[in-house]
CSV table of C-alpha atoms in Angstrom, one decimal:
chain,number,residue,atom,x,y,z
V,1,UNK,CA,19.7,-14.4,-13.7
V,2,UNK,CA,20.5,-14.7,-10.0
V,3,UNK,CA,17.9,-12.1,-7.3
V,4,UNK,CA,19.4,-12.1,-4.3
V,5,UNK,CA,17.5,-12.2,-1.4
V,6,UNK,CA,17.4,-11.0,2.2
V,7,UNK,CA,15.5,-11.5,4.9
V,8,UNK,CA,16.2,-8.1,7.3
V,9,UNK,CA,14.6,-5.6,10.1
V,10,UNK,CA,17.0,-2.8,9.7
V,11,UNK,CA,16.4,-1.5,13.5
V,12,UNK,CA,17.9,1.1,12.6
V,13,UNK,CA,20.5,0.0,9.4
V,14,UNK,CA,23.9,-0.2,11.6
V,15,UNK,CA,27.3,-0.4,9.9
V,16,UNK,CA,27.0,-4.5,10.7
V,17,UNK,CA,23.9,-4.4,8.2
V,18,UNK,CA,26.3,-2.9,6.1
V,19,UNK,CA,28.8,-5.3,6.3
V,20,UNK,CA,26.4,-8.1,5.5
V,21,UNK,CA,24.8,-6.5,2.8
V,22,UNK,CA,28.3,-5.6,0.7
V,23,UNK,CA,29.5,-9.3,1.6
V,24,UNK,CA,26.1,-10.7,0.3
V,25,UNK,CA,26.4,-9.3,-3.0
V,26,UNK,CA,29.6,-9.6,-3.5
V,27,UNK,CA,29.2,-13.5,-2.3
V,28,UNK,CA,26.2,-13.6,-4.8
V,29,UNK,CA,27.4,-11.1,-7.6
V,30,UNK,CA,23.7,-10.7,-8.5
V,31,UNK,CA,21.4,-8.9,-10.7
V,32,UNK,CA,19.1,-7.9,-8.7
V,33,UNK,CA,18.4,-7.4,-4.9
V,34,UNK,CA,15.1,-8.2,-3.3
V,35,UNK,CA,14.7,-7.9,0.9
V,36,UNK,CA,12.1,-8.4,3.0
V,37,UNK,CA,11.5,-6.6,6.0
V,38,UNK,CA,9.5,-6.2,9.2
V,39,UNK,CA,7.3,-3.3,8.9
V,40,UNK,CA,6.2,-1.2,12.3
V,41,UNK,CA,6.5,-4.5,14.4
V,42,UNK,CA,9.5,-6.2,14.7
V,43,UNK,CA,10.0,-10.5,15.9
V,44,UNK,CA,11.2,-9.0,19.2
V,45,UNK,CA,7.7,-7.7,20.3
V,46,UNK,CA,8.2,-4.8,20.2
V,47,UNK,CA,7.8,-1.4,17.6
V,48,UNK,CA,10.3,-0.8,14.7
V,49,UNK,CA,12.5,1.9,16.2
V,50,UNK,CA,11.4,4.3,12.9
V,51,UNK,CA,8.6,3.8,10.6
V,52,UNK,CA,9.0,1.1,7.8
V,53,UNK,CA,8.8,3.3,4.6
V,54,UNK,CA,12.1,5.7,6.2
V,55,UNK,CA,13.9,1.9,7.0
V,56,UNK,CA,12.8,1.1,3.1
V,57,UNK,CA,14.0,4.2,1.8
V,58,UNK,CA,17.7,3.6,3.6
V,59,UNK,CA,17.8,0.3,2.4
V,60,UNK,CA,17.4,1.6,-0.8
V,61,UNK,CA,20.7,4.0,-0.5
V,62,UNK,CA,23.2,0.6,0.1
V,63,UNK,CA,22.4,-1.4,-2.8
V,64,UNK,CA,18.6,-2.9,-2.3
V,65,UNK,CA,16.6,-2.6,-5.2
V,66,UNK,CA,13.2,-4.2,-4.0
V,67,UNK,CA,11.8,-4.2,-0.2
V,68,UNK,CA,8.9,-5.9,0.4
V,69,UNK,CA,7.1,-6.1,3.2
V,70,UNK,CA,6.9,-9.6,6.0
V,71,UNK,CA,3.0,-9.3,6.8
V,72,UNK,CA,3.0,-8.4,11.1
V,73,UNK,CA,1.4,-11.9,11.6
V,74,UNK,CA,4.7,-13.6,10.5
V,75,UNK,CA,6.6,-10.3,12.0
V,76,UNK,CA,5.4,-10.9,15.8
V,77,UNK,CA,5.8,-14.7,15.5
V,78,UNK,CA,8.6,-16.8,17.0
V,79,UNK,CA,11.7,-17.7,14.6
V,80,UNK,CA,9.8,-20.6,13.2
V,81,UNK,CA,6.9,-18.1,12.2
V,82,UNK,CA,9.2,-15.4,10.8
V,83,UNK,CA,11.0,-17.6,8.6
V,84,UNK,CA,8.4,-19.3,7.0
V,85,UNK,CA,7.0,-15.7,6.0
V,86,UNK,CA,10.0,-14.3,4.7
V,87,UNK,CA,11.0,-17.1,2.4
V,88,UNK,CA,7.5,-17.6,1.7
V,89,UNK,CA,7.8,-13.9,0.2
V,90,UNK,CA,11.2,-14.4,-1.5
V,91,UNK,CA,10.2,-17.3,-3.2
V,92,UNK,CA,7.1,-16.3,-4.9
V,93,UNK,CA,9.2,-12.8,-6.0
V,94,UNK,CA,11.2,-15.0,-7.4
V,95,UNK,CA,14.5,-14.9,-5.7
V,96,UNK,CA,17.4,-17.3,-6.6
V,97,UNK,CA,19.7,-17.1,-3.4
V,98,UNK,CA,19.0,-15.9,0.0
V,99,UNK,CA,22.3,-14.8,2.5
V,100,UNK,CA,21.8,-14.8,6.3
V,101,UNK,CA,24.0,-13.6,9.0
V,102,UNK,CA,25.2,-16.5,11.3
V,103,UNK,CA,27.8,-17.2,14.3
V,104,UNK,CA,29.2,-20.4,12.9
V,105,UNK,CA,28.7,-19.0,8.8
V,106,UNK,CA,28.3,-22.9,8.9
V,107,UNK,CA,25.2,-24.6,6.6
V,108,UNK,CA,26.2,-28.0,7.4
V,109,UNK,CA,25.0,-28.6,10.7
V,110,UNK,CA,22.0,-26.1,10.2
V,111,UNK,CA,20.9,-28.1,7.4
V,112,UNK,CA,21.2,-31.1,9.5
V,113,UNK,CA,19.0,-29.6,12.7
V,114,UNK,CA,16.4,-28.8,10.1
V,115,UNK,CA,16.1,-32.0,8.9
V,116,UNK,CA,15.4,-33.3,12.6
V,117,UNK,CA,12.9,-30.4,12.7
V,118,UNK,CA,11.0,-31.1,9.6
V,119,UNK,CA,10.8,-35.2,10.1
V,120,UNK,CA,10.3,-35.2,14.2
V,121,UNK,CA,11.6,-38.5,14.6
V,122,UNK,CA,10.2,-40.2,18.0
V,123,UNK,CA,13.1,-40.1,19.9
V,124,UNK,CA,13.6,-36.2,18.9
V,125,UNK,CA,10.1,-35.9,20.2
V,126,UNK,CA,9.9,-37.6,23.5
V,127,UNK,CA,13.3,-35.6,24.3
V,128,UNK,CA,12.0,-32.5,23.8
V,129,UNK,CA,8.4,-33.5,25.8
V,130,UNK,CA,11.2,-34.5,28.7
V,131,UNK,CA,12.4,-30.9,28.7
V,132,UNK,CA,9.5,-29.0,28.5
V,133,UNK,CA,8.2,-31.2,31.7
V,134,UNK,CA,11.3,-29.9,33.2
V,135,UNK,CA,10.4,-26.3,32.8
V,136,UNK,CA,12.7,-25.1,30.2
V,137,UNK,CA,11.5,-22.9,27.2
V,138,UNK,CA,10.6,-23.9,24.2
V,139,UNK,CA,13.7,-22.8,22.6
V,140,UNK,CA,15.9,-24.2,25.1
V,141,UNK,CA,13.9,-27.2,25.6
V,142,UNK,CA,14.5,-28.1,21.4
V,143,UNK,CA,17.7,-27.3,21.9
V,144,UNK,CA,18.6,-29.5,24.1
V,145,UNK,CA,16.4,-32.4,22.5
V,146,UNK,CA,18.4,-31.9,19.2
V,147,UNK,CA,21.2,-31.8,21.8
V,148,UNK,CA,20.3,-35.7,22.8
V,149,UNK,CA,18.9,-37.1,19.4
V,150,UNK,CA,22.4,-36.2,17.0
V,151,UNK,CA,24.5,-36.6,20.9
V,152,UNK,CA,24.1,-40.8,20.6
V,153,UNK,CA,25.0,-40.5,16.7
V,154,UNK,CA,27.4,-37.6,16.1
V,155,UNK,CA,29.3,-36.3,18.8
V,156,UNK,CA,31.0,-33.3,17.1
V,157,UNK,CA,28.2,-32.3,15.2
V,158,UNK,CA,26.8,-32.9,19.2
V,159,UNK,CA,29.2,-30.5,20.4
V,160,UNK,CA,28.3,-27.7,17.7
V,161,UNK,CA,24.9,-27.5,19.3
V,162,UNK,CA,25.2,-25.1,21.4
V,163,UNK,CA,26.0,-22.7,18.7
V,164,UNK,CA,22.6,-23.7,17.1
V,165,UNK,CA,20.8,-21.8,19.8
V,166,UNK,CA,22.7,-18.8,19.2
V,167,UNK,CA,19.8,-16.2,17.5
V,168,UNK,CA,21.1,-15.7,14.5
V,169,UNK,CA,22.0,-19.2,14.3
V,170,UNK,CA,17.9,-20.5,14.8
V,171,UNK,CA,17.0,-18.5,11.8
V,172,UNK,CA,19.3,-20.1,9.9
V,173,UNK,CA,17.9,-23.1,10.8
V,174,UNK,CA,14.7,-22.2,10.7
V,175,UNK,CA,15.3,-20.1,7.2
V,176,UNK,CA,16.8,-23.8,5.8
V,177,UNK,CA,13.6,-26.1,7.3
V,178,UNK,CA,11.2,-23.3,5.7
V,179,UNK,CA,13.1,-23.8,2.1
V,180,UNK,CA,12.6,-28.0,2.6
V,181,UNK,CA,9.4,-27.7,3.5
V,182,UNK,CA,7.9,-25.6,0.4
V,183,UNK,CA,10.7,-27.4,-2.0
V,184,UNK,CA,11.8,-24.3,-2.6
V,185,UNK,CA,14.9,-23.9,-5.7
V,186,UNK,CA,16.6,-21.1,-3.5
V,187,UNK,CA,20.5,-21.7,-2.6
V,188,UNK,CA,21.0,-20.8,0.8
V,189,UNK,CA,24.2,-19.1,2.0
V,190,UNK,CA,25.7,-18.2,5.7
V,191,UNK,CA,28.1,-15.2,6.4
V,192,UNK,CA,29.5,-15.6,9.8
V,193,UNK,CA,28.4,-12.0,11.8
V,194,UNK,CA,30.7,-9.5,12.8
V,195,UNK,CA,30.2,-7.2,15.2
V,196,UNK,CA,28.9,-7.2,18.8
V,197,UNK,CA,26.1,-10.4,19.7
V,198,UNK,CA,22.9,-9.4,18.5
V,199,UNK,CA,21.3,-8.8,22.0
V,200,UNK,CA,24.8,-7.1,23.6
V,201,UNK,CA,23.3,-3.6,25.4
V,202,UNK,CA,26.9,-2.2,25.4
V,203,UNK,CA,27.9,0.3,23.0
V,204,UNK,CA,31.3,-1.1,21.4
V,205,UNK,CA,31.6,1.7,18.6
V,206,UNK,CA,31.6,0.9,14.7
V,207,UNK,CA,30.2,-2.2,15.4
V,208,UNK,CA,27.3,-2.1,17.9
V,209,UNK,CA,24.3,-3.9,18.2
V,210,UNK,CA,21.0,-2.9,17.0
V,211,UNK,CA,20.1,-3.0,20.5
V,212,UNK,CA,22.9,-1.0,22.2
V,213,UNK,CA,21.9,1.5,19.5
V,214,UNK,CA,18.2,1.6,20.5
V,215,UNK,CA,19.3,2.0,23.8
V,216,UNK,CA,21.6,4.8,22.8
V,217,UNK,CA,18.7,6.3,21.0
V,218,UNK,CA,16.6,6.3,24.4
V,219,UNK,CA,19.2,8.0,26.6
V,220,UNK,CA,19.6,10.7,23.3
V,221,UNK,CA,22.7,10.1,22.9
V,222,UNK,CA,22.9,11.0,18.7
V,223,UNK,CA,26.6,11.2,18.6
V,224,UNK,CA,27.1,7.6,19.7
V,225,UNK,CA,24.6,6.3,17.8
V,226,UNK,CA,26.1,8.7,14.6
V,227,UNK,CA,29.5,6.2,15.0
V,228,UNK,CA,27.9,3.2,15.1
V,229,UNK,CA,25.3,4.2,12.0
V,230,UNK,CA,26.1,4.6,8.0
V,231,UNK,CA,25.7,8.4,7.4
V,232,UNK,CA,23.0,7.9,5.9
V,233,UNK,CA,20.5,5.6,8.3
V,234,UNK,CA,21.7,8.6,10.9
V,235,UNK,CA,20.2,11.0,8.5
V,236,UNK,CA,17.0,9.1,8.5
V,237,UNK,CA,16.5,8.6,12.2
V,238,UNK,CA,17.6,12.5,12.6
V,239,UNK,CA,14.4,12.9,10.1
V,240,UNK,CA,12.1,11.1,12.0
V,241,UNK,CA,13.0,13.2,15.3
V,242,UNK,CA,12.4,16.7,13.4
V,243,UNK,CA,9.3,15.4,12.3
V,244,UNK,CA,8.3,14.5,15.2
V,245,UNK,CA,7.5,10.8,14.5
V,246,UNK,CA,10.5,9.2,16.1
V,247,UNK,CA,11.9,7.6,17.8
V,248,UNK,CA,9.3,5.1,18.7
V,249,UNK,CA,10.0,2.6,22.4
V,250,UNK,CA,8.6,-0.3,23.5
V,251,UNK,CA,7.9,1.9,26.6
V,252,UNK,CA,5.7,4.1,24.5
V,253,UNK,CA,3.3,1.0,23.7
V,254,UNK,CA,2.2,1.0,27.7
V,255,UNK,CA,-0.5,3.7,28.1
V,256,UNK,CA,-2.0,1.3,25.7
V,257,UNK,CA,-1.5,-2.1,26.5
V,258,UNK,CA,-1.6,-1.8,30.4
V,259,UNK,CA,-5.4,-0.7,30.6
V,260,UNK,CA,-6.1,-2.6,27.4
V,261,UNK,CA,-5.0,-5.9,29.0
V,262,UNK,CA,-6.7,-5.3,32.0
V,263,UNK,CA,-10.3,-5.1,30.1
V,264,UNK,CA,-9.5,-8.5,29.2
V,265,UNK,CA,-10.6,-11.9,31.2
V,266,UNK,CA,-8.9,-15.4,31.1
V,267,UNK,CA,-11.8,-16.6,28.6
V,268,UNK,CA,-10.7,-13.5,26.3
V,269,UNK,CA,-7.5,-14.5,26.5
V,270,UNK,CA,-8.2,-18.2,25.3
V,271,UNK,CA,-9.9,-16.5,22.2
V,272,UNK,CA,-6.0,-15.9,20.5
V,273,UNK,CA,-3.2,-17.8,19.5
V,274,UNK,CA,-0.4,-18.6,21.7
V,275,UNK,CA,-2.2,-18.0,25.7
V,276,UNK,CA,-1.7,-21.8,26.8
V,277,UNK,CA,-0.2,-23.6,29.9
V,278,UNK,CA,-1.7,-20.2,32.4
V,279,UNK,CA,-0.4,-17.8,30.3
V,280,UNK,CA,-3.9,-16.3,30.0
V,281,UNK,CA,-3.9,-16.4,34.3
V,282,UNK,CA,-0.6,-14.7,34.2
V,283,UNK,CA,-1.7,-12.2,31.7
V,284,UNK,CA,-4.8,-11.4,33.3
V,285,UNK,CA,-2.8,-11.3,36.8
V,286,UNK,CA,0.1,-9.4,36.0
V,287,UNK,CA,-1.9,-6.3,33.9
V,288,UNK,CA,-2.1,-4.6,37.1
V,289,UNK,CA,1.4,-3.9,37.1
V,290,UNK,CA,2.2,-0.1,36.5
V,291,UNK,CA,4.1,-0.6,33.7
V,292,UNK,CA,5.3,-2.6,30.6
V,293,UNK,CA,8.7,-3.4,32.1
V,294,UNK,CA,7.0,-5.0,35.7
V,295,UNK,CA,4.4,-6.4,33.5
V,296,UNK,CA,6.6,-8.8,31.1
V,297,UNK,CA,8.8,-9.5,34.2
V,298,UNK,CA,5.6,-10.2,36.3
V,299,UNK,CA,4.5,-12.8,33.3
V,300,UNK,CA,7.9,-14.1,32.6
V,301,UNK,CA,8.9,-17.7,34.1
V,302,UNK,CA,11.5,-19.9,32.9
V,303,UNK,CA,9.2,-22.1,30.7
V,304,UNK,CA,8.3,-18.1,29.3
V,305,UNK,CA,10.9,-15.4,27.5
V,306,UNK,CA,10.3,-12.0,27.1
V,307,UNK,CA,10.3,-12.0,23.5
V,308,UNK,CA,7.5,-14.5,23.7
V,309,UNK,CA,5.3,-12.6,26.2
V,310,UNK,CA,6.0,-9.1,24.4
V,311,UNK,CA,5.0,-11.1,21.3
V,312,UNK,CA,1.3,-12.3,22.8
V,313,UNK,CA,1.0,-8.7,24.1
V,314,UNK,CA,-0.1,-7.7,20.8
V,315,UNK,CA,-1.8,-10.8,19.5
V,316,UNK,CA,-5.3,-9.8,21.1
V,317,UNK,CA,-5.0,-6.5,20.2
V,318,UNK,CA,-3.9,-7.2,16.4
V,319,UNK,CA,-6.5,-10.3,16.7
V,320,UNK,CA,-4.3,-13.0,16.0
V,321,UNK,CA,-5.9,-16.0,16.9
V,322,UNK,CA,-5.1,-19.6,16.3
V,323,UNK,CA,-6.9,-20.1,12.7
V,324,UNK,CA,-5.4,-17.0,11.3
V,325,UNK,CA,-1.9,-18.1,12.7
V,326,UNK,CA,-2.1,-21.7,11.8
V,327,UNK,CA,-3.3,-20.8,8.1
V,328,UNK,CA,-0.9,-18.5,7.6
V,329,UNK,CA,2.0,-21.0,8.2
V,330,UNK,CA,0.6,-23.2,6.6
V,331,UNK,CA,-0.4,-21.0,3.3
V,332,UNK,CA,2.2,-18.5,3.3
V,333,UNK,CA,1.6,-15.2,3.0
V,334,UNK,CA,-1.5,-14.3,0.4
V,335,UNK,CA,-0.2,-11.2,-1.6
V,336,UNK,CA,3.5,-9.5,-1.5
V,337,UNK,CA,3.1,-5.8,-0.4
V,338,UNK,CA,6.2,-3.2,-1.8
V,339,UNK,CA,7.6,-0.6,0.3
V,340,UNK,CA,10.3,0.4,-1.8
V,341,UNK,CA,12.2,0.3,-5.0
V,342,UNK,CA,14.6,1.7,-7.2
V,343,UNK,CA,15.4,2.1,-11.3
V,344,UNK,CA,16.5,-2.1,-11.2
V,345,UNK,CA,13.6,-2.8,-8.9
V,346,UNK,CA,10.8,-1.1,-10.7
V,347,UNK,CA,12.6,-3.3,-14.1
V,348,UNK,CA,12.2,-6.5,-11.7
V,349,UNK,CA,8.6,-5.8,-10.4
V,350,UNK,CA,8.1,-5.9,-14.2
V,351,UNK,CA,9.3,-8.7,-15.6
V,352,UNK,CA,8.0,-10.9,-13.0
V,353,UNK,CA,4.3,-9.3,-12.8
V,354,UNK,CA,3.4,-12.0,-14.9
V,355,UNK,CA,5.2,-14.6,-13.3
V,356,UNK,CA,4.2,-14.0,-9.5
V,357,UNK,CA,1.3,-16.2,-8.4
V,358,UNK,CA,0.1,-14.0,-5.6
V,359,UNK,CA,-0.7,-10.1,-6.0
V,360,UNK,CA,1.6,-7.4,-5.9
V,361,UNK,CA,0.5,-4.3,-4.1
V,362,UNK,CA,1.9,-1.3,-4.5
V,363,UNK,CA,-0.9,1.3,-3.5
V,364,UNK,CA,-2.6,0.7,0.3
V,365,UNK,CA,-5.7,2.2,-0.8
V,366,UNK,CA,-6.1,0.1,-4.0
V,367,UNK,CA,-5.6,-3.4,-2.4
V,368,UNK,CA,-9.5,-4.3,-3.4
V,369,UNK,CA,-9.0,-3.3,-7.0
V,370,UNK,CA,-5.6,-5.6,-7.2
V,371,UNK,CA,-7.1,-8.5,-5.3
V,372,UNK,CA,-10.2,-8.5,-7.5
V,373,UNK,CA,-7.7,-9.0,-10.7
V,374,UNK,CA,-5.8,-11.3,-9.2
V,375,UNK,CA,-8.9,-13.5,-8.8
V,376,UNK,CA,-9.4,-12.6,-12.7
V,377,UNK,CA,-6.2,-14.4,-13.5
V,378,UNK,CA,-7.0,-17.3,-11.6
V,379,UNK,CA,-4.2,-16.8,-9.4
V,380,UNK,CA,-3.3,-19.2,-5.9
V,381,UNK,CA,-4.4,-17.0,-3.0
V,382,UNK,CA,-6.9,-17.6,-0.1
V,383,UNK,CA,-8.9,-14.3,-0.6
V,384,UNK,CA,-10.6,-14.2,3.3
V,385,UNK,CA,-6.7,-15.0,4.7
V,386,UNK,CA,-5.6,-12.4,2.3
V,387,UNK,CA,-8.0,-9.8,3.7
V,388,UNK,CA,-6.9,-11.2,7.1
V,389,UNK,CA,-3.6,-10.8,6.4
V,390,UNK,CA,-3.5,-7.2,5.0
V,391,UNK,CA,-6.2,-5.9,7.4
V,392,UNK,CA,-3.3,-6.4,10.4
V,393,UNK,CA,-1.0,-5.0,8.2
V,394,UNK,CA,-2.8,-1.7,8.0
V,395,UNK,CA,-4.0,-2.1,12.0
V,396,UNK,CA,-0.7,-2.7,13.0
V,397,UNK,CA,0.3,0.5,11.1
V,398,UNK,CA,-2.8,2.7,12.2
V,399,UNK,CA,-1.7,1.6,15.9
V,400,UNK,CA,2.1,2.5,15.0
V,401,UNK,CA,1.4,6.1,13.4
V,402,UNK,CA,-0.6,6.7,17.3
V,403,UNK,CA,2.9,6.3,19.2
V,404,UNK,CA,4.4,9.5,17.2
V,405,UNK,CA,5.8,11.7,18.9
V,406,UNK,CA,3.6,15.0,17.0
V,407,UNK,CA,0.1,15.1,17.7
V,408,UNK,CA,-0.2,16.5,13.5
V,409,UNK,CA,1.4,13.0,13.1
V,410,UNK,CA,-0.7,11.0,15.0
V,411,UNK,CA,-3.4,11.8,13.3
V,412,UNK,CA,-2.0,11.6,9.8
V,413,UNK,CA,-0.8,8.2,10.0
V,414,UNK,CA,-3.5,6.0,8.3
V,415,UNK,CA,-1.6,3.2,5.7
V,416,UNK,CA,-4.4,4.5,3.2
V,417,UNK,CA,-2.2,7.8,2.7
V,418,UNK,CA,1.0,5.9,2.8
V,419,UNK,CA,2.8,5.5,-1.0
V,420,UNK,CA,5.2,3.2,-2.3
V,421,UNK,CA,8.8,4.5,-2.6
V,422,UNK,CA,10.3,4.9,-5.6
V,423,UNK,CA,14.0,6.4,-6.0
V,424,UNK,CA,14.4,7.3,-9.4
V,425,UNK,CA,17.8,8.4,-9.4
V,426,UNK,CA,19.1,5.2,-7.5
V,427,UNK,CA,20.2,1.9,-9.4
């Protein structure tokens, strides 16, 4: 039996997650179809442009069978963080082969950088110390030291790095150290993107970026975004407008976090993951800004992205400090929470039920009662980091459901009401 599986966000499902889905399967040819998915809070920082069940429930229309959901403490981590989450989930549901989008659609020299990011050697390490000294970002600064360490034994594997650092490309990597790490059976396979670059603002039609359409979506402008989206995904978002829920903007996030962050002092800062090298100064300093725009500008330096600092926004809010993040990475997510399924799906959730060393939950409200017959069957989880885990799960949601657009909304939108989708007449 081969389950495919994928690791998306779907923010919204464009016509280039279309693409990649139909060339997944057909790569794969598989029996079933399992993807993980962001929920309200995507890797970029910021929130899920509509809610997680209506992305689900889309998915669902092109071919998924089974979404499941990447707890938000892998969600809003770097790339490193957000692959080990997502192929943590896909292996213990049992999936067989996992596509990812890349710019090269190359394994080879991703599965090399991997192997330099798993084993460290010394030379790897005081390269990348050398960089960082020098100011650059993380990111770039690894770059550059994978850059110097495979430069003095392979040049034209040298020359390819560049297209390592390409975003897309970083997953990959990241997605292929994650499977070495765990010794995980899944076969890994890269499609090389099409489309406009994953952070391109411009719209270029059929094939735009997720984030041209976001931006699309913020000026109003449905017809654009109507060319550029599967009928169906456009249906979706035009359902979350009449309801009154979304869209939902990073901007909307700022009547929160800017007098939230200023409540906070340097020493409650220091309390979460992630606030090191001044960042808690900066922080503290730049919450007086009027805005969420000034403020990540204000906190951003070269040694700092955006993505990063939109990240750590939410960290002392969602109370992600260093034990829970460190744990989590190192444990892998405790439980595997469904969004969505379909006819196949519901027959796959069966047969591995059994199987599955962590608990499935279906039902928000009923987590307790699953958890406490998981622990019956004797099964691998860490129950305090599982209770961790989920209880930012269903913060992150509460605080998502408060950015709708309808008051009636707003105060509807606990995850204990929320239920698990189930499309009968899809397979």
């Amino acid at each position: 039996m081969k389950v495919l599986g994928l690791v998306v966000e779907y923010n919204p499902f464009h016509n280039g997650h279309l693409f990649h889905l139909r060339q997944s399967k057909e790569l794969v040819k598989p029996d079933y179809t399992v993807a993980v998915m962001s929920g309200n809070f995507v890797q970029r920082g910021e929130p899920a442009i509509i809610e997680k069940f209506s992305r689900a429930r889309v998915a669902l229309k092109f071919g998924v069978d089974l979404v499941l959901e990447l707890p938000v403490v892998y969600a809003l981590q770097d790339a490193g963080g957000f692959a080990t989450g997502s192929i943590r989930s896909l292996d213990r549901a049992g999936v067989t082969d996992v596509v990812f989008g890349s710019e090269t659609g190359d394994l080879s020299p991703m599965s090399e950088v991997s192997k330099i990011l798993i084993e460290e050697p010394d030379e790897y390490r005081r390269s990348l110390r050398f960089h960082l000294k020098e100011g650059h970002s993380f990111p770039n600064a690894r770059k550059y030291a994978i850059r110097d360490f495979i430069g003095r034994r392979d040049s034209d594997l040298s020359f390819r790095i560049e297209e390592i650092g390409s975003s897309n490309n970083i997953l990959g990597v990241e997605y292929m150290r994650a499977m070495k790490e765990i010794g995980s059976k899944i076969r890994p396979h890269a499609i090389r993107r099409t489309g406009a670059a994953y952070t391109d603002e411009t719209h270029k039609g059929e094939f735009s970026s997720a984030t041209a359409i976001r931006k699309l979506l913020s000026k109003g402008d449905l017809e654009s975004v109507r060319e550029a989206v599967p009928q169906e995904s456009f249906d979706a978002i035009l359902d979350e407008i009449r309801a009154g829920k979304g869209p939902v903007f990073r901007e909307d996030t700022g009547s929160f976090f800017i007098p939230y962050l200023r409540l906070l002092s340097r020493s409650d800062y220091g309390r979460y993951y992630g606030f090191v090298e001044g960042l808690d100064a900066r922080f503290r300093e730049c919450s007086m800004c009027s805005d969420m725009t000034a403020f990540a500008n204000c906190v951003k330096t070269k040694r700092f992205t955006l993505s990063r600092i939109r990240r750590l926004m939410y960290y002392p809010a969602f109370g992600f400090t260093g034990d829970l993040i460190e744990k989590s990475n190192d444990l892998g997510p405790q439980y595997l929470r469904v969004l969505a399924f379909n006819e196949k799906g519901r027959e796959y959730l069966s047969g591995i039920k059994k199987l599955v060393r962590i608990p499935i939950v279906t039902t928000a409200s009923l987590w307790r009662k699953v958890v406490d017959q998981a622990l019956k069957r004797e099964m691998e989880i860490d129950v305090k980091l599982l209770e961790e885990q989920l209880g930012r799960d269903f913060k992150a949601s509460d605080f998502y459901s408060s950015l709708y657009r309808s008051p009636e909304w707003r105060s509807r939108g606990s995850e204990m009401l929320s239920q698990v989708i189930y499309e009968r007449g899809i397979s």
